[in-house]
Structure formats: C-alpha cells, structure tokens
Coordinates of C-alpha atoms and ligand atoms in Angstrom, one line a residue:
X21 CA -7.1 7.3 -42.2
X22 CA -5.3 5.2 -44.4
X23 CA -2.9 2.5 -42.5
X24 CA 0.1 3.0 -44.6
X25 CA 3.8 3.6 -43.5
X26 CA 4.3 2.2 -40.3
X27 CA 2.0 0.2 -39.1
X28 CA 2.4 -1.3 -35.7
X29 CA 4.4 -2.4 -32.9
X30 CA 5.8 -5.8 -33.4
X31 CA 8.3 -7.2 -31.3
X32 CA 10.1 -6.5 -28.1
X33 CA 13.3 -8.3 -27.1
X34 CA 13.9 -8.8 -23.5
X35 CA 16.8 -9.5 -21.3
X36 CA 15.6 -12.0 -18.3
X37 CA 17.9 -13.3 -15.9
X38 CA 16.6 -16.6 -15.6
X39 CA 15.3 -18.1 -18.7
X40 CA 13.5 -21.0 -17.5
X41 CA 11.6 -19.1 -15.0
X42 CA 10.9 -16.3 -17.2
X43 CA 9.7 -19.2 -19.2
X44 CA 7.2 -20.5 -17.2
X45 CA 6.1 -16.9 -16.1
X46 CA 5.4 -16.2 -19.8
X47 CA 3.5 -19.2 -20.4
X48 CA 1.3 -20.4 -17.8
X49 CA 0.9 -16.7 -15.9
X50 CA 1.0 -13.9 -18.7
X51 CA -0.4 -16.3 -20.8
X52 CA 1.7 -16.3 -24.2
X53 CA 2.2 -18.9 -27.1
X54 CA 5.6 -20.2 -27.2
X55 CA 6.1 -20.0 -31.1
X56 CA 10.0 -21.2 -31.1
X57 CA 13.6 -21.1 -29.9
X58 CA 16.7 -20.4 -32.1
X59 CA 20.6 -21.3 -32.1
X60 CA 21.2 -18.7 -29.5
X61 CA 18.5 -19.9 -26.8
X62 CA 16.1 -17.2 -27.5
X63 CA 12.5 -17.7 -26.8
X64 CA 9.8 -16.1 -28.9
X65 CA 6.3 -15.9 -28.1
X66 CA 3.0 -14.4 -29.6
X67 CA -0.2 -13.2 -27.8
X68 CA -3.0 -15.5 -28.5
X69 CA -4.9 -13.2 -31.3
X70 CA -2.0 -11.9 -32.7
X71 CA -1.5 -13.3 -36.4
X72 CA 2.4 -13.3 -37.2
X73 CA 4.7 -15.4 -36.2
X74 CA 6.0 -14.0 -32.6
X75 CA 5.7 -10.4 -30.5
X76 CA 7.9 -11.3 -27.9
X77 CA 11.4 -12.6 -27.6
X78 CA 13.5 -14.1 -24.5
X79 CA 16.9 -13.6 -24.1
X80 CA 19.2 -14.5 -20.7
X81 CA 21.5 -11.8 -20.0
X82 CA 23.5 -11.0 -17.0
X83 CA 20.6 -7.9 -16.4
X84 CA 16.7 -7.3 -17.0
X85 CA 15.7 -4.8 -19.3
X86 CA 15.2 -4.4 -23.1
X87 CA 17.5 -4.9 -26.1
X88 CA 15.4 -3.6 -28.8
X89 CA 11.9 -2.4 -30.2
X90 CA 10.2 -2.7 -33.0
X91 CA 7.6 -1.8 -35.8
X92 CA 6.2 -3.3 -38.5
X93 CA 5.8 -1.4 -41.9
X94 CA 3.3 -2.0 -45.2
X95 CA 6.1 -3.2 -47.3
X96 CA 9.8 -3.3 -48.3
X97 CA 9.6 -0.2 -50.4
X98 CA 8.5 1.4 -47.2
X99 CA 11.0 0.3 -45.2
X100 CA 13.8 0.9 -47.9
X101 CA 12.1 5.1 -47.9
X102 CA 12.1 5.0 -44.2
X103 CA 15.8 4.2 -43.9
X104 CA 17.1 6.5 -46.5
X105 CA 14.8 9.1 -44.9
X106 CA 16.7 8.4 -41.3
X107 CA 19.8 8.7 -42.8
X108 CA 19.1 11.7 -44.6
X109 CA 17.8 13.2 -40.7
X110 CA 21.0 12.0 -39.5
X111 CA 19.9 8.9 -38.1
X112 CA 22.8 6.4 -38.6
X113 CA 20.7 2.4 -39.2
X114 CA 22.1 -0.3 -39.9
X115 CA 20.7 -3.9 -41.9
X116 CA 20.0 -6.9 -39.6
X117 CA 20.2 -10.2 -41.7
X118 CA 16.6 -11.7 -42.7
X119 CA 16.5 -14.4 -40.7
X120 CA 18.9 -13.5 -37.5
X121 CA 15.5 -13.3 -35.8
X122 CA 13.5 -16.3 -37.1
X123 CA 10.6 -16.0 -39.6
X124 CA 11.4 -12.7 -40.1
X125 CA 12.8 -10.7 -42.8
X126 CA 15.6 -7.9 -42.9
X127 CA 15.3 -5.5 -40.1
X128 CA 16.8 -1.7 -40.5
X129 CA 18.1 -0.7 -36.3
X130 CA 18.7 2.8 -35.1
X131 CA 19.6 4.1 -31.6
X132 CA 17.7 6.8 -31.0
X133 CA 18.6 9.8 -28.4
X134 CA 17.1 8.5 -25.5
X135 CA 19.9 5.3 -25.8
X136 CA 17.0 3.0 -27.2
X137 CA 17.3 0.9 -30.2
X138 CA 14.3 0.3 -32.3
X139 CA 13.9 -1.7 -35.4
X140 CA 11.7 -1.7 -38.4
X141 CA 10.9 -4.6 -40.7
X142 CA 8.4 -5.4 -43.2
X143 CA 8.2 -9.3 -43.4
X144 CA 7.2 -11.9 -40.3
X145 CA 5.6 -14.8 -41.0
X146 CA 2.1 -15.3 -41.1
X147 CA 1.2 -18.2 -38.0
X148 CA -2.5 -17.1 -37.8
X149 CA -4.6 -17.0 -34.9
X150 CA -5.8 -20.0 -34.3
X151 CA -8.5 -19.6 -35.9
X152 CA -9.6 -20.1 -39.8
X153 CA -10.2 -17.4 -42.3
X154 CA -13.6 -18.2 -42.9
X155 CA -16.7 -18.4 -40.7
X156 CA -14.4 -18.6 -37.5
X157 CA -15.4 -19.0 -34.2
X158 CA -15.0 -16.3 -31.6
X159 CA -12.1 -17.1 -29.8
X160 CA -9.7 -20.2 -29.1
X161 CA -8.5 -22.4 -26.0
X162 CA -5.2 -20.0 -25.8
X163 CA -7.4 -16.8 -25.0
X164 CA -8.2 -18.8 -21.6
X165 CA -4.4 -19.3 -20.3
X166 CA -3.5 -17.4 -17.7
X167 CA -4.0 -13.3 -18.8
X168 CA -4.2 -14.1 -22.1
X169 CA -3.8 -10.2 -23.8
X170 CA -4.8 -10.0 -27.2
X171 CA -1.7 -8.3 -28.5
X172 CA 1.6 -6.2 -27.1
X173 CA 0.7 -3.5 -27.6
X174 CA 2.9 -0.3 -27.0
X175 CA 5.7 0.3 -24.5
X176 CA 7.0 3.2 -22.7
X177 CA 10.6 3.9 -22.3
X178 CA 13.0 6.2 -20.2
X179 CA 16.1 8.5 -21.4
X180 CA 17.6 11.6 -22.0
X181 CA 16.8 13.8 -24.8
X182 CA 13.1 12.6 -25.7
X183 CA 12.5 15.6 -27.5
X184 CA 15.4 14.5 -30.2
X185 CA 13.4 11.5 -30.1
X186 CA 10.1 12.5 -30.5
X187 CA 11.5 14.7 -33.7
X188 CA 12.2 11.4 -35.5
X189 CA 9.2 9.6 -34.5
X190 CA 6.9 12.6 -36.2
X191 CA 9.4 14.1 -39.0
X192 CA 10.5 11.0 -40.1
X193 CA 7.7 8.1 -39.5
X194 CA 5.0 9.4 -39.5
X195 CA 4.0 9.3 -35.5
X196 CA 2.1 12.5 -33.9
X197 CA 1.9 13.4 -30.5
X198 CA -1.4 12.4 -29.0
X199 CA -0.3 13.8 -24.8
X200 CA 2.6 15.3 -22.5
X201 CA 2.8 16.1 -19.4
X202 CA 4.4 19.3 -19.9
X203 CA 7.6 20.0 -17.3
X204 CA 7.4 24.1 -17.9
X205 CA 6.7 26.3 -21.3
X206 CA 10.0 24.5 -22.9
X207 CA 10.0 21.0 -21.9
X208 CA 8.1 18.0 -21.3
X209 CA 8.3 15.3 -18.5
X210 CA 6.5 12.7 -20.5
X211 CA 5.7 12.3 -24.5
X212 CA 2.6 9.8 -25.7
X213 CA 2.9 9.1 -30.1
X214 CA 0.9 7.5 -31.7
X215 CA 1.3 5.8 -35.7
X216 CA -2.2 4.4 -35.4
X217 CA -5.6 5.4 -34.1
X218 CA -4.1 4.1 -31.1
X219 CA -3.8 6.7 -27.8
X220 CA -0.4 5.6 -28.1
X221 CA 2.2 3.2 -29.9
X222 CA 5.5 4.2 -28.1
X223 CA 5.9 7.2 -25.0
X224 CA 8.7 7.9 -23.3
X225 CA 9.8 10.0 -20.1
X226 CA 12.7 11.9 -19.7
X227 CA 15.4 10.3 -17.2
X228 CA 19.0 10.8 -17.1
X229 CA 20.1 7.3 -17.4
X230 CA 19.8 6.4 -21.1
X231 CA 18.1 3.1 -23.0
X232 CA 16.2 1.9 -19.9
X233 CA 12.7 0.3 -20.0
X234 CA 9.4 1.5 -17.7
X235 CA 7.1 -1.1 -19.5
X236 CA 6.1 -3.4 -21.7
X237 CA 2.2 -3.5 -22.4
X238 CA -0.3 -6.1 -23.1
X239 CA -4.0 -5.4 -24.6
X240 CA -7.2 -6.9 -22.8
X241 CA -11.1 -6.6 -24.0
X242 CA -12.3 -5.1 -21.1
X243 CA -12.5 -4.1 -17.4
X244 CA -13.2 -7.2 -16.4
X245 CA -10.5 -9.1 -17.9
X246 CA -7.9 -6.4 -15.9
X247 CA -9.7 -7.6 -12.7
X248 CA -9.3 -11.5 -14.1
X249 CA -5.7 -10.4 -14.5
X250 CA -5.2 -8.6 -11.3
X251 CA -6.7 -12.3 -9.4
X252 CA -4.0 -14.3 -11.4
X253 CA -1.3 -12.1 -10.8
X254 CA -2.8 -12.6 -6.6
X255 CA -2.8 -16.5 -7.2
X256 CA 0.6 -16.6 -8.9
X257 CA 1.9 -14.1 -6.1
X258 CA 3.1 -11.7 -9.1
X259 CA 4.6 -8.5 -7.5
X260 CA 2.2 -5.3 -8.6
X261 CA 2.7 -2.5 -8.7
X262 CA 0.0 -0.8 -8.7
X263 CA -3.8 -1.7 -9.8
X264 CA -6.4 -2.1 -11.0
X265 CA -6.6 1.3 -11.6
X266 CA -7.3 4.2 -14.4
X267 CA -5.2 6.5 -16.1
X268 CA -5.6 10.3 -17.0
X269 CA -3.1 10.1 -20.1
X270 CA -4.5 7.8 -22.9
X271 CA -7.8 7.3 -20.1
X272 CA -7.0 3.4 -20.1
X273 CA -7.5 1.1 -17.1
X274 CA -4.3 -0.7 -15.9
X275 CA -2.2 -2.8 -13.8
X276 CA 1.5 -2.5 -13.7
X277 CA 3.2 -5.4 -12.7
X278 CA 6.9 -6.9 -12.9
X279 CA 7.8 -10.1 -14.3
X280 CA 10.4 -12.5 -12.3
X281 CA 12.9 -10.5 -13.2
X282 CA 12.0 -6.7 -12.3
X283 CA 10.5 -6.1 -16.2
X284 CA 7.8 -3.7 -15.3
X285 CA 4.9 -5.1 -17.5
X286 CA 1.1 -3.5 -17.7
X287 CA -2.4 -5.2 -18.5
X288 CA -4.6 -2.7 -19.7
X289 CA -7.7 -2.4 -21.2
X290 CA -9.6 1.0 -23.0
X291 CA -8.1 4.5 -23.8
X292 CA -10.1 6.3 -26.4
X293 CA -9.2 6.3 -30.4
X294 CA -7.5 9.3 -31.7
X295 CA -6.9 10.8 -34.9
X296 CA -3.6 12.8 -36.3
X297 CA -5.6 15.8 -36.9
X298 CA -6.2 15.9 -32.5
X299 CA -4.9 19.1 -30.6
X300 CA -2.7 17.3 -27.9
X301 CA -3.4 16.6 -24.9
X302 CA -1.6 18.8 -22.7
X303 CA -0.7 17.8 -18.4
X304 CA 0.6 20.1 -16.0
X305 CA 3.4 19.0 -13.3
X306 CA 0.5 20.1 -10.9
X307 CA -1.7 17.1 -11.9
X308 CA 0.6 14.6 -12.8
X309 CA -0.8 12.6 -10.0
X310 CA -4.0 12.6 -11.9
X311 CA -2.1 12.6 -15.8
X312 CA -0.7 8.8 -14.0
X313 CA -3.3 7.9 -11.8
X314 CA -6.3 9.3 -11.9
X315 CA -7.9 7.5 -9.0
X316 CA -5.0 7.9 -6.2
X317 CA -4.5 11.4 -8.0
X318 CA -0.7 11.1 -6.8
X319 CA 2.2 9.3 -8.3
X320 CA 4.2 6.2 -6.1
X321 CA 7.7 6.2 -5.9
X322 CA 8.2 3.3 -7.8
X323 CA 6.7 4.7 -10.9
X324 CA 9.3 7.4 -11.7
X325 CA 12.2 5.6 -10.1
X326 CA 12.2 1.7 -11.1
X327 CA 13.0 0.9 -14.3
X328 CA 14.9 -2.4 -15.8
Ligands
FE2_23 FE1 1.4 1.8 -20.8

C-alpha cells in the first residue's frame, strides 16, 4: 500500500492544570524530549524516535482534557484537496497561521460531530532522532528515560454521533474501519480507523457528552518494555488504571494510566498489521469484556465512565 494522503498522527494538544508538574511528569516519568516553549507558555515535546520537531504540546487550562488532534499529510497539495473535499462534505475548516504552533506550517481545523477538533498539516520541522542518517547506531541515551515510547501513536476519543464522524474519516481521508464493537444491527458502541497499516490511528466511543478525551497513546517495542513501564509508573506512584494487560480489539498489550492531571494515557505494545482490503472486525455487547480486556474478560467502571 502506497503511504499517500494522510499519513500519520502528529500532534496532540493537552490541557494540564499544573504546568510545571505536568512538566516534570512528561519528562523524567513518560519520558519525552522537551523540544521548546512559545509566547503563550506552551510546552512541546517529541517521543525519543520520532523525527519532527514535537508530538506533544502542553497547555495550562483551568480543566484537563484535549484541545485538538492532528495528522500529518504527504504534502501541501494534499492538504489544499483535503480541505476543499471537507468543505464540499459539509465540513466547515478553517486556516491556522504557519507558525501559531512553532516549526510548523499552516494547519487546516475542523470540529467534527463527536465535539472534537482535529487538524491537518503538511510541514513540521525536521529535528531528527538523535541519531545520523548514515550507519547509525541502534538507539540513543533518550530511549532510556523514564518510559521512553517510540512515538504517540493514536488516541481514542468520546462523543455523540461517531457515526457522522466515522463517515468523514473514510469518505473524505481516506481512513477504513479496521473493528467495532457493535451496540445492535444499527449502531456501534465503539469505532477503531485506521489511515495506515496500523490496527488503528484514531477510535472513538459513543458518549453523550461531546469533545472529551479517553486516551492518549504511546508506542513501545515489546512486552517487556510495558512491564518496564508498569514498574516506573509503581516507583513514581502513577495512578493506573488498569495493566499490564491485553486487548481483544486491535490484540495489543496495554496499560492505561492517568497523568497528574486525570489525562488518561496508555503504553502499549503489539496489535497486528492490517490492510484496507480487511473484512472488519466485528464485537458483540456480549463480549465487550473480552473486545477491552481480554484477560479480566469484563470491563471496570472507570473505563467507560472517566474521561478528561
Ligand atoms: Fe489505545
């Protein structure tokens, strides 16, 4: 499969109550490379293998949560199509200013059904891994500070109306829908799309109070760096969840967690590689214990019911 259209996640924005803290908790326990602040006192981080210039941005607010999400495309002719293509759906965007986030280049914002805004842009700068172009070595110092993911890597998000939202995702850019946990014969409880060969870029579950945030999550190489999370988040007394465990859906292994603020985050490692041309994955209400958590086979509380 060609990558062309959109390509990737690339940033979150977050809303943290305490910046300082948040700071700290982003640095030393998740593990991220601060990469710079800006005039407003945001705080922009990248995961350490990540190659552009930051995946993650800081912002105090008066509440936790998340202000916007967003994807990077091949190029500006892609996201010039893209946004006339929203607008002719009936998607209303709007131009954010190159530059208003820094090192990156002019973003195009919708609000989708659900009450979430997500972004698309086509330019970040380039800051590299850490490591050079030619012959490099395998990894650097900043894959060993604190969890150390390689990359954000998808979130999930809760509101109303997902199926409006799932329509733009796969008639407009390109997305298909790689699982759902299917409510009855018209409706689903849960949605899992994919732009990649990823089990999933973006998913969302249906919840009546719109633009609120499940998750924010962070790729690892393996089972064992989940555990080597799961012992940091025990010697930095980080409130889990739930974990280390597995999920049905997408077959990853996980820990959800919550940063100092109540922003649920997940560590995860695995899920298998799909493919456009995939029959969806289909979950009944009747295992949607398993479809979450396959080991415990039954949901907690806290999953369907805390959200920032
Ligand atoms: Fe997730």
């Amino acid at each position: 499969m060609a990558m062309t259209g959109v390509l990737r996640p690339g940033h979150i924005q977050l809303k943290v109550l305490d910046l300082d803290e948040s700071v700290e908790f982003y640095s030393n326990v998740l593990g991220l490379t601060e990469t710079g602040r800006d005039a407003q006192g945001r705080v922009y981080f990248k995961a350490w293998d990540e190659r552009d210039h930051h995946s993650v941005i800081l912002r105090q607010a008066d509440s936790a949560g998340i202000d916007f999400f967003a994807f990077k495309v091949d190029s500006c002719a892609t996201l010039d199509k893209l946004e006339k293509d929203l607008n002719a759906y009936g998607v209303a965007t709007r131009r954010i200013p190159a530059g208003e986030l820094l090192e990156t280049g002019e973003r195009v914002r919708f609000t989708l059904p659900t009450g979430h805004d997500i972004e698309l842009y086509s330019k970040k700068s380039e800051v590299g891994n850490g490591m050079s172009d030619v012959n490099p070595e395998a990894w650097t110092a900043a894959a060993e500070k604190g969890i150390a993911p390689i990359r954000l890597d998808h979130c999930l998000l809760y509101g109303p109306d997902i199926e409006k939202a799932q329509a733009i995702f796969t008639d407009v850019l390109g997305f298909y829908l790689v699982e759902h946990i299917a409510l009855d014969d018209s409706q689903d409880l849960a949605i899992w799309l994919s732009c990649s060969i990823k089990a999933h870029d973006i998913a969302f579950v249906r919840h009546p109070e719109p633009g609120k945030l499940h998750h924010v999550s962070f790729l690892l190489e393996s089972w064992e760096k989940v555990l080597r999370a799961a012992d940091i988040m025990s010697m930095n007394r980080v409130s889990i969840d739930i974990g280390p465990t597995r999920h049905g859906v997408t077959r990853g292994t996980t820990i959800y967690a919550f940063d100092p603020n109540g922003n649920r985050f997940e560590t995860f490692c695995g899920g298998y590689q799909c493919y456009p041309d995939n029959k969806p994955t289909k979950w009944t209400m009747d295992e949607v214990g398993a479809a979450v958590f396959y080991h415990d086979r039954k949901l907690n509380d806290r999953f369907l019911t805390v959200v920032s």
